[in-house]
Amino acid sequence: MKKLTVLIVFAIAAVAAPAVLFGQEVIDRTDVSSGVVEITVTSQGLRFTPDEIRVREGVTVRLTYENGGGGHDWVLDELDAATEFLRGGQSETIEFVADEAGTFEFYCSVPGHRARGMVGDFVVVR
Ligand SMILES: [Cu+2]
């Protein structure tokens, strides 16, 4: 019986580990339908956390990118949003309007980083 419990714990850990290792984390602010939504994104290595951001169409997004290390930026082409290139420990707050519904990819524009997974989904819902 004890062996079975251990097995089950390992099975759960195996399923949950990728989400933890790869920073799969969602910020859902679709509860806010007007005004300003404040969101903070961090990065460690080549991973953004959260890597999924959900907001409602029409809100103003005040997004702070806190760079946890290395040289990176945070770019979202479809909504004309981008930080400057930031060094580790630097942060920048930008504001933009989520004026188009859809699922868009945000990414780091440093060569090679997007391809290596420094991306996330920015979801704008109606
Ligand atoms: Cu980067």
PDB file of C-alpha atoms and ligand atoms in Angstrom, residues 43 45-46 48 65 67 69-73 85 107-114 118, ligand 1:
ATOM      1  CA  SER A  43      11.691  36.529 -16.352  1.00  0.00           C
ATOM      2  CA  GLY A  45      16.602  32.714 -17.865  1.00  0.00           C
ATOM      3  CA  LEU A  46      14.632  32.493 -21.104  1.00  0.00           C
ATOM      4  CA  PHE A  48       8.547  34.745 -18.871  1.00  0.00           C
ATOM      5  CA  TYR A  65       8.420  43.959 -16.956  1.00  0.00           C
ATOM      6  CA  ASN A  67      13.957  41.471 -15.816  1.00  0.00           C
ATOM      7  CA  GLY A  69      18.600  38.400 -15.283  1.00  0.00           C
ATOM      8  CA  GLY A  70      20.315  38.720 -18.663  1.00  0.00           C
ATOM      9  CA  GLY A  71      19.479  41.149 -21.437  1.00  0.00           C
ATOM     10  CA  HIS A  72      15.856  41.030 -22.595  1.00  0.00           C
ATOM     11  CA  ASP A  73      12.828  42.998 -23.659  1.00  0.00           C
ATOM     12  CA  PHE A  85      16.077  46.463 -23.974  1.00  0.00           C
ATOM     13  CA  TYR A 107       8.203  37.526 -26.885  1.00  0.00           C
ATOM     14  CA  CYS A 108      11.719  38.721 -26.264  1.00  0.00           C
ATOM     15  CA  SER A 109      13.248  40.204 -29.423  1.00  0.00           C
ATOM     16  CA  VAL A 110      16.871  39.462 -28.527  1.00  0.00           C
ATOM     17  CA  PRO A 111      18.129  37.198 -31.357  1.00  0.00           C
ATOM     18  CA  GLY A 112      17.478  33.542 -30.581  1.00  0.00           C
ATOM     19  CA  HIS A 113      15.436  34.038 -27.434  1.00  0.00           C
ATOM     20  CA  ARG A 114      12.001  33.774 -29.057  1.00  0.00           C
ATOM     21  CA  MET A 118      10.997  33.195 -24.443  1.00  0.00           C
TER      22      MET A 118
HETATM   23 CU    CU B   1      15.493  37.551 -24.020  1.00  0.00          CU
END
